[in-house]
Amino acid sequence: VQTCALPILDALEAIRVEALGRKGKLAEVSKTFGKLTPEERASLGKLLNAVKQELESNLDARKAALESVALNARLASEWFDLTTPAPGIRPGHLHPVTQVQREIEDLFVSLGFAIMDGPEVEQEYYNFDALNIPPDHPARDMQDTFWLKDGRLLRTHTSPVQIRALEKLGAPLKMIAPGRVFRNEEVDPSHEHTFYQLEGMMVDRDVSVAHLIYFMKTLLSAIFHREVTVRLRPGFFPFVEPGFELDIQCLICGGKGCPVCKQSGWVEILGSGMVHPAVIESAGLDSTRYTGWAFGLGPARTALARHGIPDIRILYDSDVRFLEQFAR
Ligand code: PHE
């Protein structure tokens, strides 16, 4: 028991010293022993011992009582419930780009598509040549990237997975391939050098533009859960023919023009088209037998559009307070 600094205990100690201390009352009485007869001394000694013992035991009992009151008071004030559940760990949540990706995966899995993966460090052949982009093709300039000394490169799009999937699984094929891609890109409100894409492809007999349009419409209404104004315009990608760019009317400015849509009122969110026969042939399939459609979508741009976020760079900021508002 910790001796308590209670004033009352000090008072008690003062009483003890006064009665029983070396210069106390009892000691004073014993000084008279010298003047007494042996018989008187014996009886006074006995008496003094008895008084001393009684005083000591009373003082001890009092002290113990006071200390236990003090201890109880302290225990009561310091009590806590060991069984109270701990405050709990704050759960994290998926990044808004991952949320878009997962939703699209769920949609396409429900439509019978496989989810495929491909390497981020890719061979030139898969990233360009097999996709109908020969070495001297100007499309290579539009997708400048980071090259390794051994001739491989950081893939500029998820389209190489088209070839890998066809080589591996053949036709008929229905697959999507989400993943990270890289470009030697000037970073601005709608461009990052490292970003995500989601590729989709269907190859079978008699696949037509009607299928492409059906799947793109299904995709857009699943992502935006509302009417969005879209515009389909011809777009050039060497691995599709015909090729289309699908734009949505900018949901940030409503089409009036802002930094995200580069003042155009429209945001490009996916490229698509009918798979070029040369691509089907690259993968070792007969292009007179099989046709297909493909698309490549930017999940980050989709997330920006969905939430009205005006700058892509903020999605990758190390300060996560911005992202925390997208917890679900
Ligand atoms: N790979 C193209 C890009 O990165 C997008 C695309 C994919 C276009 C599939 C058509 C078909 O821009």
Short mmCIF file of N, CA and C and ligand atoms in Angstrom, two decimals, residues 143 156-159 162 183 197 199 237 239-240 271-273 294-296, ligand 1:
data_model
loop_
_atom_site.label_atom_id
_atom_site.label_comp_id
_atom_site.label_asym_id
_atom_site.label_seq_id
_atom_site.Cartn_x
_atom_site.Cartn_y
_atom_site.Cartn_z
N GLN A 143 2.03 6.73 -78.69
CA GLN A 143 2.14 5.93 -77.47
C GLN A 143 3.61 5.74 -77.11
N THR A 156 1.93 0.22 -73.18
CA THR A 156 1.27 1.52 -73.31
C THR A 156 -0.25 1.41 -73.24
N HIS A 157 -0.74 0.17 -73.32
CA HIS A 157 -2.18 -0.07 -73.24
C HIS A 157 -2.40 -1.53 -72.85
N THR A 158 -3.66 -1.87 -72.55
CA THR A 158 -3.94 -3.26 -72.18
C THR A 158 -4.23 -4.11 -73.43
N SER A 159 -4.18 -3.48 -74.61
CA SER A 159 -4.49 -4.24 -75.84
C SER A 159 -3.60 -5.46 -76.10
N GLN A 162 -5.19 -8.71 -75.69
CA GLN A 162 -6.05 -9.26 -76.77
C GLN A 162 -5.34 -10.43 -77.43
N ARG A 183 2.80 5.62 -70.05
CA ARG A 183 3.16 6.38 -71.25
C ARG A 183 4.06 7.54 -70.87
N GLN A 197 -6.15 0.92 -67.44
CA GLN A 197 -7.07 0.71 -68.55
C GLN A 197 -7.84 -0.56 -68.29
N GLU A 199 -9.46 -3.43 -70.79
CA GLU A 199 -9.66 -3.90 -72.16
C GLU A 199 -10.83 -4.86 -72.18
N PHE A 237 -7.48 3.49 -84.56
CA PHE A 237 -6.56 2.61 -83.85
C PHE A 237 -6.20 1.52 -84.85
N PHE A 239 -5.48 -1.43 -84.71
CA PHE A 239 -5.92 -2.81 -84.45
C PHE A 239 -7.43 -2.99 -84.54
N VAL A 240 -8.14 -1.94 -84.96
CA VAL A 240 -9.58 -2.09 -85.20
C VAL A 240 -9.94 -1.45 -86.54
N GLY A 271 -11.94 3.79 -76.28
CA GLY A 271 -11.72 3.57 -77.69
C GLY A 271 -12.25 2.18 -77.99
N SER A 272 -12.78 1.99 -79.19
CA SER A 272 -13.37 0.69 -79.49
C SER A 272 -13.41 0.48 -81.00
N GLY A 273 -13.85 -0.70 -81.38
CA GLY A 273 -13.99 -0.95 -82.80
C GLY A 273 -14.08 -2.44 -83.09
N ALA A 294 -13.67 -4.92 -79.82
CA ALA A 294 -12.79 -4.69 -78.66
C ALA A 294 -12.97 -3.26 -78.18
N PHE A 295 -12.72 -3.05 -76.92
CA PHE A 295 -12.70 -1.68 -76.40
C PHE A 295 -11.59 -1.56 -75.36
N GLY A 296 -11.15 -0.32 -75.14
CA GLY A 296 -10.22 -0.02 -74.05
C GLY A 296 -10.73 1.20 -73.33
N1 PHE B 1 -5.63 0.57 -76.79
C1 PHE B 1 -6.31 1.77 -77.15
C2 PHE B 1 -5.66 2.95 -76.42
O1 PHE B 1 -4.92 2.75 -75.50
C3 PHE B 1 -7.77 1.72 -76.81
C4 PHE B 1 -8.52 0.73 -77.62
C5 PHE B 1 -8.68 -0.56 -77.19
C6 PHE B 1 -9.11 1.10 -78.83
C7 PHE B 1 -9.41 -1.48 -77.94
C8 PHE B 1 -9.82 0.20 -79.59
C9 PHE B 1 -9.97 -1.10 -79.14
O2 PHE B 1 -5.88 4.08 -76.73
#
